[in-house]
GROMACS .gro file of C-alpha atoms in nm:
model
  417
    1MET     CA    1   0.992  -1.263   0.049
    2LYS     CA    2   0.622  -1.314  -0.068
    3VAL     CA    3   0.469  -0.947  -0.195
    4LEU     CA    4   0.121  -0.855  -0.222
    5VAL     CA    5   0.061  -0.567  -0.409
    6ILE     CA    6  -0.272  -0.339  -0.363
    7GLY     CA    7  -0.420  -0.209  -0.629
    8GLY     CA    8  -0.488  -0.194  -1.076
    9GLY     CA    9  -0.301   0.020  -1.252
   10ALA     CA   10  -0.052   0.110  -1.454
   11ARG     CA   11   0.163   0.219  -1.155
   12GLU     CA   12   0.112  -0.122  -0.981
   13HIS     CA   13   0.164  -0.305  -1.318
   14ALA     CA   14   0.549  -0.107  -1.305
   15LEU     CA   15   0.567  -0.247  -0.905
   16CYS     CA   16   0.423  -0.550  -1.006
   17ARG     CA   17   0.654  -0.591  -1.359
   18SER     CA   18   0.990  -0.479  -1.055
   19LEU     CA   19   0.898  -0.729  -0.854
   20SER     CA   20   0.908  -0.975  -1.068
   21LEU     CA   21   1.289  -0.937  -1.163
   22ASP     CA   22   1.421  -0.968  -0.835
   23PRO     CA   23   1.548  -1.293  -0.738
   24ASP     CA   24   1.464  -1.198  -0.405
   25VAL     CA   25   1.093  -1.226  -0.451
   26SER     CA   26   0.974  -1.601  -0.448
   27ALA     CA   27   0.586  -1.532  -0.499
   28LEU     CA   28   0.382  -1.191  -0.543
   29TYR     CA   29   0.065  -1.185  -0.555
   30CYS     CA   30  -0.136  -0.819  -0.697
   31ALA     CA   31  -0.530  -0.750  -0.557
   32PRO     CA   32  -0.715  -0.690  -0.715
   33GLY     CA   33  -0.457  -0.629  -1.034
   34ASN     CA   34  -0.591  -0.570  -1.395
   35ALA     CA   35  -0.461  -0.759  -1.719
   36GLY     CA   36  -0.183  -0.716  -1.796
   37ILE     CA   37  -0.058  -0.749  -1.404
   38ALA     CA   38  -0.181  -1.134  -1.453
   39GLU     CA   39   0.073  -1.201  -1.703
   40VAL     CA   40   0.355  -1.124  -1.373
   41ALA     CA   41   0.197  -1.150  -1.073
   42GLU     CA   42  -0.119  -1.427  -0.927
   43LEU     CA   43  -0.405  -1.197  -0.886
   44ARG     CA   44  -0.672  -1.251  -0.602
   45PRO     CA   45  -0.962  -1.033  -0.599
   46VAL     CA   46  -1.042  -0.768  -0.276
   47ASP     CA   47  -1.185  -0.479  -0.215
   48ALA     CA   48  -0.876  -0.251  -0.176
   49LEU     CA   49  -1.080   0.012   0.091
   50ASP     CA   50  -1.125  -0.263   0.289
   51GLY     CA   51  -0.859  -0.293   0.581
   52ALA     CA   52  -0.947  -0.613   0.745
   53ALA     CA   53  -1.014  -0.802   0.412
   54VAL     CA   54  -0.677  -0.692   0.315
   55ALA     CA   55  -0.501  -0.829   0.597
   56ALA     CA   56  -0.700  -1.121   0.647
   57LEU     CA   57  -0.577  -1.170   0.291
   58ALA     CA   58  -0.273  -1.068   0.321
   59GLY     CA   59  -0.223  -1.338   0.638
   60GLU     CA   60  -0.360  -1.574   0.422
   61LEU     CA   61  -0.129  -1.618   0.167
   62GLY     CA   62   0.230  -1.566   0.425
   63ALA     CA   63   0.295  -1.214   0.257
   64ASP     CA   64   0.672  -1.111   0.396
   65LEU     CA   65   0.545  -0.704   0.262
   66VAL     CA   66   0.219  -0.544   0.121
   67VAL     CA   67   0.274  -0.307  -0.119
   68VAL     CA   68  -0.041   0.006  -0.056
   69GLY     CA   69  -0.064   0.155  -0.455
   70PRO     CA   70  -0.302   0.382  -0.424
   71GLU     CA   71  -0.343   0.773  -0.265
   72ALA     CA   72  -0.756   0.573  -0.137
   73PRO     CA   73  -0.659   0.301   0.078
   74LEU     CA   74  -0.382   0.492   0.274
   75VAL     CA   75  -0.577   0.767   0.332
   76ALA     CA   76  -0.809   0.467   0.420
   77GLY     CA   77  -0.583   0.334   0.686
   78VAL     CA   78  -0.555   0.037   0.466
   79GLY     CA   79  -0.230   0.028   0.586
   80ASP     CA   80  -0.250   0.039   0.958
   81ALA     CA   81  -0.446  -0.263   0.987
   82VAL     CA   82  -0.180  -0.493   0.780
   83ARG     CA   83   0.044  -0.373   0.973
   84ALA     CA   84  -0.195  -0.383   1.289
   85ALA     CA   85  -0.195  -0.774   1.215
   86GLY     CA   86   0.193  -0.781   1.239
   87ILE     CA   87   0.306  -0.820   0.857
   88PRO     CA   88   0.536  -0.505   0.737
   89VAL     CA   89   0.373  -0.256   0.530
   90PHE     CA   90   0.500  -0.065   0.200
   91GLY     CA   91   0.297   0.256   0.317
   92PRO     CA   92   0.200   0.560   0.508
   93SER     CA   93  -0.080   0.597   0.803
   94GLY     CA   94  -0.430   0.644   0.751
   95GLU     CA   95  -0.274   0.998   0.932
   96ALA     CA   96   0.050   1.043   0.798
   97ALA     CA   97  -0.118   1.009   0.439
   98GLN     CA   98  -0.347   1.325   0.531
   99LEU     CA   99  -0.030   1.493   0.352
  100GLU     CA  100  -0.194   1.366   0.075
  101GLY     CA  101  -0.544   1.371   0.172
  102SER     CA  102  -0.580   1.728   0.291
  103LYS     CA  103  -0.408   1.983   0.122
  104ALA     CA  104  -0.473   2.223   0.482
  105PHE     CA  105  -0.342   1.921   0.658
  106ALA     CA  106   0.040   1.936   0.372
  107LYS     CA  107   0.025   2.324   0.413
  108ASP     CA  108   0.057   2.335   0.734
  109VAL     CA  109   0.311   2.056   0.817
  110MET     CA  110   0.568   2.294   0.495
  111ALA     CA  111   0.480   2.551   0.763
  112ALA     CA  112   0.571   2.396   1.087
  113ALA     CA  113   0.872   2.221   0.854
  114GLY     CA  114   1.040   2.614   0.714
  115VAL     CA  115   0.929   2.429   0.313
  116PRO     CA  116   0.927   2.686   0.090
  117THR     CA  117   0.616   2.677  -0.107
  118ALA     CA  118   0.361   2.848  -0.272
  119ARG     CA  119   0.148   3.168  -0.067
  120SER     CA  120  -0.197   3.026  -0.018
  121TYR     CA  121  -0.551   3.050   0.153
  122VAL     CA  122  -0.786   2.801   0.246
  123CYS     CA  123  -1.135   2.901   0.170
  124THR     CA  124  -1.503   2.757   0.263
  125THR     CA  125  -1.752   2.987   0.122
  126ALA     CA  126  -1.811   3.211  -0.184
  127GLU     CA  127  -1.686   3.497   0.055
  128GLU     CA  128  -1.340   3.318   0.165
  129VAL     CA  129  -1.263   3.233  -0.223
  130ASP     CA  130  -1.380   3.583  -0.390
  131ALA     CA  131  -1.179   3.692  -0.173
  132ALA     CA  132  -0.867   3.446  -0.266
  133LEU     CA  133  -0.878   3.556  -0.608
  134ASP     CA  134  -0.857   3.865  -0.552
  135ALA     CA  135  -0.512   3.804  -0.315
  136PHE     CA  136  -0.364   3.625  -0.596
  137GLY     CA  137  -0.498   3.725  -0.945
  138ALA     CA  138  -0.481   3.536  -1.248
  139PRO     CA  139  -0.430   3.212  -1.342
  140TYR     CA  140  -0.580   3.104  -1.039
  141VAL     CA  141  -0.474   2.752  -0.864
  142VAL     CA  142  -0.829   2.665  -0.685
  143LYS     CA  143  -0.765   2.263  -0.529
  144ASP     CA  144  -0.979   2.018  -0.401
  145ASP     CA  145  -0.941   2.020   0.015
  146GLY     CA  146  -0.985   1.591  -0.020
  147LEU     CA  147  -0.823   1.354  -0.303
  148ALA     CA  148  -0.973   1.339  -0.650
  149ALA     CA  149  -0.720   1.098  -0.820
  150GLY     CA  150  -0.522   1.340  -0.944
  151LYS     CA  151  -0.821   1.599  -1.170
  152GLY     CA  152  -0.907   1.851  -0.820
  153VAL     CA  153  -0.693   2.133  -0.961
  154VAL     CA  154  -0.819   2.338  -1.237
  155VAL     CA  155  -0.538   2.600  -1.325
  156THR     CA  156  -0.673   2.903  -1.500
  157GLY     CA  157  -0.749   3.267  -1.630
  158ASP     CA  158  -1.169   3.210  -1.640
  159ARG     CA  159  -1.262   3.325  -1.298
  160GLU     CA  160  -1.582   3.203  -1.346
  161ALA     CA  161  -1.439   2.856  -1.430
  162ALA     CA  162  -1.177   2.886  -1.077
  163ARG     CA  163  -1.521   3.044  -0.906
  164ALA     CA  164  -1.706   2.697  -1.006
  165HIS     CA  165  -1.507   2.481  -0.918
  166ALA     CA  166  -1.436   2.585  -0.597
  167ALA     CA  167  -1.808   2.537  -0.566
  168GLY     CA  168  -1.799   2.199  -0.664
  169CYS     CA  169  -1.579   2.129  -0.358
  170ASP     CA  170  -1.660   2.105  -0.013
  171ARG     CA  171  -1.312   2.257   0.088
  172VAL     CA  172  -1.035   2.411  -0.087
  173VAL     CA  173  -0.728   2.562  -0.103
  174ILE     CA  174  -0.677   2.883  -0.322
  175GLU     CA  175  -0.303   2.884  -0.386
  176GLU     CA  176  -0.054   3.199  -0.613
  177TYR     CA  177   0.087   3.063  -0.938
  178LEU     CA  178   0.455   2.907  -0.922
  179ASP     CA  179   0.593   2.974  -1.302
  180GLY     CA  180   0.846   2.744  -1.418
  181PRO     CA  181   0.922   2.391  -1.512
  182GLU     CA  182   0.726   2.116  -1.297
  183VAL     CA  183   0.960   1.802  -1.183
  184SER     CA  184   0.862   1.565  -0.926
  185LEU     CA  185   1.071   1.371  -0.708
  186PHE     CA  186   1.020   1.044  -0.534
  187ALA     CA  187   1.147   0.906  -0.221
  188ILE     CA  188   1.119   0.626  -0.001
  189THR     CA  189   1.179   0.672   0.378
  190ASP     CA  190   1.101   0.468   0.636
  191GLY     CA  191   1.016   0.797   0.909
  192VAL     CA  192   1.385   0.920   0.918
  193THR     CA  193   1.606   0.778   0.679
  194VAL     CA  194   1.531   0.998   0.374
  195LEU     CA  195   1.620   0.748   0.013
  196PRO     CA  196   1.564   0.999  -0.333
  197LEU     CA  197   1.500   0.842  -0.628
  198GLN     CA  198   1.594   1.000  -0.947
  199PRO     CA  199   1.329   1.356  -1.090
  200ALA     CA  200   1.109   1.284  -1.353
  201GLN     CA  201   0.813   1.499  -1.542
  202ASP     CA  202   0.498   1.493  -1.630
  203PHE     CA  203   0.223   1.553  -1.871
  204LYS     CA  204  -0.084   1.649  -1.718
  205ARG     CA  205  -0.238   1.892  -1.987
  206ALA     CA  206  -0.466   1.623  -2.224
  207LEU     CA  207  -0.369   1.757  -2.523
  208ASP     CA  208  -0.033   1.811  -2.719
  209GLY     CA  209   0.165   2.196  -2.598
  210ASP     CA  210  -0.010   2.111  -2.278
  211GLU     CA  211  -0.376   2.263  -2.454
  212GLY     CA  212  -0.687   2.117  -2.356
  213PRO     CA  213  -0.764   1.979  -1.951
  214ASN     CA  214  -0.610   1.895  -1.599
  215THR     CA  215  -0.556   1.421  -1.617
  216GLY     CA  216  -0.383   1.248  -1.354
  217GLY     CA  217  -0.069   1.223  -1.636
  218MET     CA  218  -0.068   1.198  -2.039
  219GLY     CA  219   0.351   1.040  -1.996
  220ALA     CA  220   0.676   1.108  -1.817
  221TYR     CA  221   1.021   1.130  -1.889
  222SER     CA  222   1.324   1.110  -1.674
  223PRO     CA  223   1.606   1.182  -1.679
  224LEU     CA  224   1.590   1.548  -1.712
  225PRO     CA  225   1.919   1.660  -1.921
  226TRP     CA  226   1.853   2.061  -1.779
  227ALA     CA  227   1.795   1.998  -1.469
  228ASP     CA  228   2.039   2.116  -1.261
  229PRO     CA  229   2.270   1.801  -1.123
  230LYS     CA  230   2.140   1.945  -0.764
  231LEU     CA  231   1.809   1.943  -0.747
  232VAL     CA  232   1.827   1.601  -0.531
  233ASP     CA  233   2.067   1.702  -0.339
  234GLU     CA  234   1.838   2.049  -0.245
  235VAL     CA  235   1.492   1.932  -0.264
  236LEU     CA  236   1.669   1.655   0.033
  237GLU     CA  237   1.780   1.912   0.193
  238THR     CA  238   1.477   2.149   0.138
  239VAL     CA  239   1.229   1.964   0.167
  240LEU     CA  240   1.225   1.581   0.187
  241GLN     CA  241   1.349   1.585   0.524
  242PRO     CA  242   1.287   1.841   0.666
  243THR     CA  243   0.940   1.729   0.571
  244VAL     CA  244   0.994   1.407   0.697
  245ASP     CA  245   1.076   1.524   1.061
  246GLU     CA  246   0.805   1.745   1.111
  247LEU     CA  247   0.607   1.467   1.082
  248ARG     CA  248   0.824   1.198   1.242
  249HIS     CA  249   0.837   1.548   1.549
  250ARG     CA  250   0.435   1.543   1.601
  251GLY     CA  251   0.374   1.163   1.698
  252THR     CA  252   0.301   1.058   1.296
  253PRO     CA  253   0.638   0.938   1.153
  254PHE     CA  254   0.567   0.874   0.794
  255SER     CA  255   0.719   0.543   0.617
  256GLY     CA  256   0.616   0.443   0.218
  257LEU     CA  257   0.621   0.688  -0.064
  258LEU     CA  258   0.684   1.041  -0.015
  259TYR     CA  259   0.599   1.251  -0.352
  260ALA     CA  260   0.698   1.577  -0.408
  261GLY     CA  261   0.540   1.733  -0.662
  262LEU     CA  262   0.780   2.043  -0.758
  263ALA     CA  263   0.756   2.397  -0.941
  264LEU     CA  264   1.167   2.484  -1.018
  265THR     CA  265   1.018   2.880  -1.036
  266GLY     CA  266   1.252   3.188  -1.055
  267ARG     CA  267   1.282   3.212  -0.637
  268GLY     CA  268   1.368   2.874  -0.647
  269THR     CA  269   1.191   2.568  -0.571
  270ARG     CA  270   0.876   2.556  -0.438
  271VAL     CA  271   0.662   2.269  -0.356
  272ILE     CA  272   0.349   2.234  -0.582
  273GLU     CA  273   0.265   1.929  -0.357
  274PHE     CA  274   0.295   1.585  -0.160
  275ASN     CA  275   0.145   1.223  -0.230
  276ALA     CA  276   0.156   0.936  -0.019
  277ARG     CA  277   0.270   0.674  -0.278
  278PHE     CA  278   0.473   0.642  -0.608
  279GLY     CA  279   0.279   0.884  -0.832
  280ASP     CA  280   0.131   0.753  -1.183
  281PRO     CA  281   0.320   0.770  -1.459
  282GLU     CA  282   0.654   0.884  -1.389
  283THR     CA  283   0.680   0.601  -1.128
  284GLN     CA  284   0.607   0.394  -1.456
  285VAL     CA  285   0.935   0.547  -1.620
  286VAL     CA  286   1.157   0.555  -1.255
  287LEU     CA  287   1.169   0.263  -1.165
  288ALA     CA  288   1.266   0.101  -1.542
  289ARG     CA  289   1.595   0.337  -1.451
  290LEU     CA  290   1.621   0.160  -1.114
  291ARG     CA  291   1.888  -0.155  -1.083
  292THR     CA  292   1.867  -0.173  -0.743
  293PRO     CA  293   1.626  -0.456  -0.715
  294LEU     CA  294   1.314  -0.350  -0.535
  295ALA     CA  295   1.182  -0.544  -0.292
  296GLY     CA  296   1.459  -0.508  -0.029
  297VAL     CA  297   1.398  -0.149  -0.014
  298LEU     CA  298   1.066  -0.142   0.029
  299LEU     CA  299   1.134  -0.363   0.263
  300GLY     CA  300   1.339  -0.129   0.436
  301ALA     CA  301   1.118   0.134   0.483
  302ALA     CA  302   0.905  -0.112   0.625
  303ASN     CA  303   1.075  -0.161   0.822
  304GLY     CA  304   1.303   0.103   0.956
  305THR     CA  305   1.659  -0.041   0.808
  306LEU     CA  306   1.678   0.225   0.544
  307ASN     CA  307   2.005   0.364   0.615
  308ALA     CA  308   2.102  -0.012   0.652
  309LEU     CA  309   2.116  -0.034   0.302
  310PRO     CA  310   2.407   0.021   0.020
  311PRO     CA  311   2.285   0.370  -0.212
  312LEU     CA  312   2.094   0.295  -0.500
  313SER     CA  313   2.198   0.163  -0.792
  314TRP     CA  314   2.045   0.356  -1.189
  315ARG     CA  315   2.075   0.251  -1.507
  316ASP     CA  316   2.245   0.496  -1.712
  317GLU     CA  317   1.936   0.494  -2.039
  318ALA     CA  318   1.675   0.702  -2.010
  319ALA     CA  319   1.277   0.582  -1.974
  320VAL     CA  320   0.967   0.774  -2.232
  321THR     CA  321   0.590   0.575  -2.169
  322VAL     CA  322   0.319   0.751  -2.261
  323VAL     CA  323  -0.048   0.693  -2.165
  324ILE     CA  324  -0.286   0.592  -2.430
  325ALA     CA  325  -0.612   0.692  -2.329
  326SER     CA  326  -1.011   0.613  -2.394
  327HIS     CA  327  -1.257   0.836  -2.612
  328ASN     CA  328  -1.333   1.108  -2.395
  329TYR     CA  329  -1.070   1.090  -2.092
  330PRO     CA  330  -1.076   1.305  -1.932
  331GLY     CA  331  -1.392   1.295  -1.909
  332THR     CA  332  -1.659   1.017  -1.867
  333PRO     CA  333  -1.448   0.772  -2.051
  334ARG     CA  334  -1.601   0.534  -2.272
  335THR     CA  335  -1.468   0.147  -2.167
  336GLY     CA  336  -1.554  -0.208  -2.302
  337ASP     CA  337  -1.341  -0.119  -2.654
  338PRO     CA  338  -1.105  -0.449  -2.759
  339ILE     CA  339  -0.695  -0.381  -2.706
  340GLU     CA  340  -0.533  -0.516  -2.994
  341GLY     CA  341  -0.163  -0.476  -3.086
  342LEU     CA  342  -0.010  -0.593  -2.721
  343ALA     CA  343   0.087  -0.903  -2.814
  344GLU     CA  344   0.284  -0.762  -3.211
  345VAL     CA  345   0.466  -0.529  -2.931
  346ALA     CA  346   0.633  -0.875  -2.706
  347ALA     CA  347   0.703  -1.013  -2.985
  348GLU     CA  348   0.898  -0.648  -3.190
  349ASP     CA  349   1.038  -0.486  -2.924
  350GLY     CA  350   1.109  -0.608  -2.603
  351PRO     CA  351   1.198  -0.572  -2.393
  352GLU     CA  352   1.328  -0.223  -2.496
  353ALA     CA  353   0.945  -0.149  -2.482
  354TYR     CA  354   0.659  -0.321  -2.372
  355VAL     CA  355   0.324  -0.199  -2.212
  356LEU     CA  356   0.177  -0.139  -1.866
  357HIS     CA  357  -0.193  -0.158  -1.818
  358ALA     CA  358  -0.433   0.049  -1.577
  359GLY     CA  359  -0.733   0.085  -1.732
  360THR     CA  360  -0.819  -0.265  -1.877
  361ARG     CA  361  -0.981  -0.636  -1.796
  362GLN     CA  362  -0.936  -0.977  -1.993
  363GLU     CA  363  -1.300  -1.078  -2.140
  364GLY     CA  364  -1.260  -1.419  -2.278
  365ASP     CA  365  -0.969  -1.432  -2.455
  366ALA     CA  366  -0.946  -1.025  -2.511
  367VAL     CA  367  -0.884  -0.745  -2.356
  368VAL     CA  368  -1.075  -0.452  -2.285
  369SER     CA  369  -1.026  -0.117  -2.216
  370ALA     CA  370  -1.196  -0.124  -1.780
  371GLY     CA  371  -1.070   0.280  -1.727
  372GLY     CA  372  -0.997   0.650  -1.841
  373ARG     CA  373  -0.583   0.577  -1.859
  374VAL     CA  374  -0.584   0.228  -2.048
  375LEU     CA  375  -0.217   0.140  -2.120
  376SER     CA  376   0.146   0.381  -2.002
  377VAL     CA  377   0.352   0.278  -2.362
  378THR     CA  378   0.702   0.251  -2.167
  379ALA     CA  379   1.072   0.265  -2.350
  380THR     CA  380   1.413   0.318  -2.282
  381GLY     CA  381   1.698   0.375  -2.481
  382SER     CA  382   2.045   0.555  -2.452
  383ASP     CA  383   1.878   0.900  -2.447
  384LEU     CA  384   1.559   1.046  -2.442
  385ALA     CA  385   1.514   1.059  -2.795
  386GLN     CA  386   1.567   0.700  -2.861
  387ALA     CA  387   1.335   0.553  -2.595
  388ARG     CA  388   1.074   0.847  -2.728
  389GLU     CA  389   1.159   0.693  -3.097
  390ARG     CA  390   1.114   0.363  -2.960
  391ALA     CA  391   0.754   0.474  -2.709
  392TYR     CA  392   0.553   0.581  -3.034
  393LYS     CA  393   0.716   0.306  -3.263
  394ALA     CA  394   0.565   0.099  -2.967
  395VAL     CA  395   0.211   0.294  -2.917
  396ALA     CA  396   0.174   0.288  -3.327
  397ARG     CA  397   0.123  -0.116  -3.331
  398ILE     CA  398  -0.094  -0.072  -3.026
  399ARG     CA  399  -0.513  -0.119  -3.117
  400LEU     CA  400  -0.845   0.090  -2.930
  401ASP     CA  401  -1.123   0.249  -3.108
  402GLY     CA  402  -1.187   0.574  -2.996
  403ALA     CA  403  -0.752   0.581  -2.793
  404GLN     CA  404  -0.616   0.951  -2.724
  405HIS     CA  405  -0.259   1.015  -2.620
  406ARG     CA  406  -0.046   1.295  -2.725
  407THR     CA  407   0.244   1.300  -2.931
  408ASP     CA  408   0.498   1.568  -2.754
  409ILE     CA  409   0.592   1.331  -2.445
  410ALA     CA  410   0.966   1.427  -2.377
  411ALA     CA  411   1.048   1.630  -2.692
  412LYS     CA  412   1.131   1.921  -2.576
  413ALA     CA  413   1.394   1.751  -2.356
  414ALA     CA  414   1.499   1.500  -2.684
  415GLU     CA  415   1.595   1.794  -2.852
  416GLY     CA  416   1.786   1.935  -2.611
  417ARG     CA  417   1.519   2.261  -2.549
   0.00000   0.00000   0.00000
């Protein structure tokens, strides 16, 4: 089949890498893509938020499947425009994508479906914000109701910082703090059947030891040796299937990738948030472990035929990804700096370690930084310790002026802590 992937980050590079290895994929396109994706897919220009333009491009290419990577095009209804053109799409409708586009909508769906989550208040005035902060106490959890590229959440013990974040948003959700480790669990669904993937853990804070500001994610690993083996089945039964069923009953069926951000609290598993697409950087490690060819699974979700597919097959190896970010990320990042060492990783560390591009672009013969998170260095190994060692060995070969990365991705898990 011919596949068109929409987006240009490391998540899309991970998707394109997996699709390029699928023998059923005869042609692979990515729009707009990036410098790394260009090595495995043919790049095409497009405004990813323009549904008509994406549908026209898919028609021109004769695409049999369109995979919409980022959240903003999904919430903007790009999937609807492509579906209306008669082309299968992996990704929810604009209405169903409100599960990510509006925290308040997600809370309403969870309440109706009986899904366990944090108690919360939706606030639009300073008085409502103060009342909610009083109700829950510190640490304060304040979430922008809309899309914020993974940086709309503030968790702080500083009440004034919490109030300031709320003041900068039109509408916020303030909720109780959930203790315990966090887990990301993805599920592929056609709106009826729900196919959970393997869980991963990501690292949101910018600095080692979970210090510093929240980011879009600085690294991830899978599997989770410390997690209950029954976790995936439990979350499927109590979170994923009830959510998909509730959305279908509302007349807004959700097909595509349902991402549950979970907290394993002392009172049980709770949903922190839902996303309507593959997460970044967890996708990098989850797809590194998936043995089943990807295209047929995504097409099954788009066509409503997931129940006809055999169970997913997984590699025994562990996977670790380390994000290399620009100077000043997650503030305004510096861009345009040349990236060196990519060829060395390919020559010396492959295939166990490889580089997925996020914020990069080609300038002549050079690859330069073009965003906050620049690269995801991903590696597999017999266990987390070996995967981690290989990932950081490859990270050390990359040269980018002012770059930053965390040095403790998967460290505790690799040591059995």
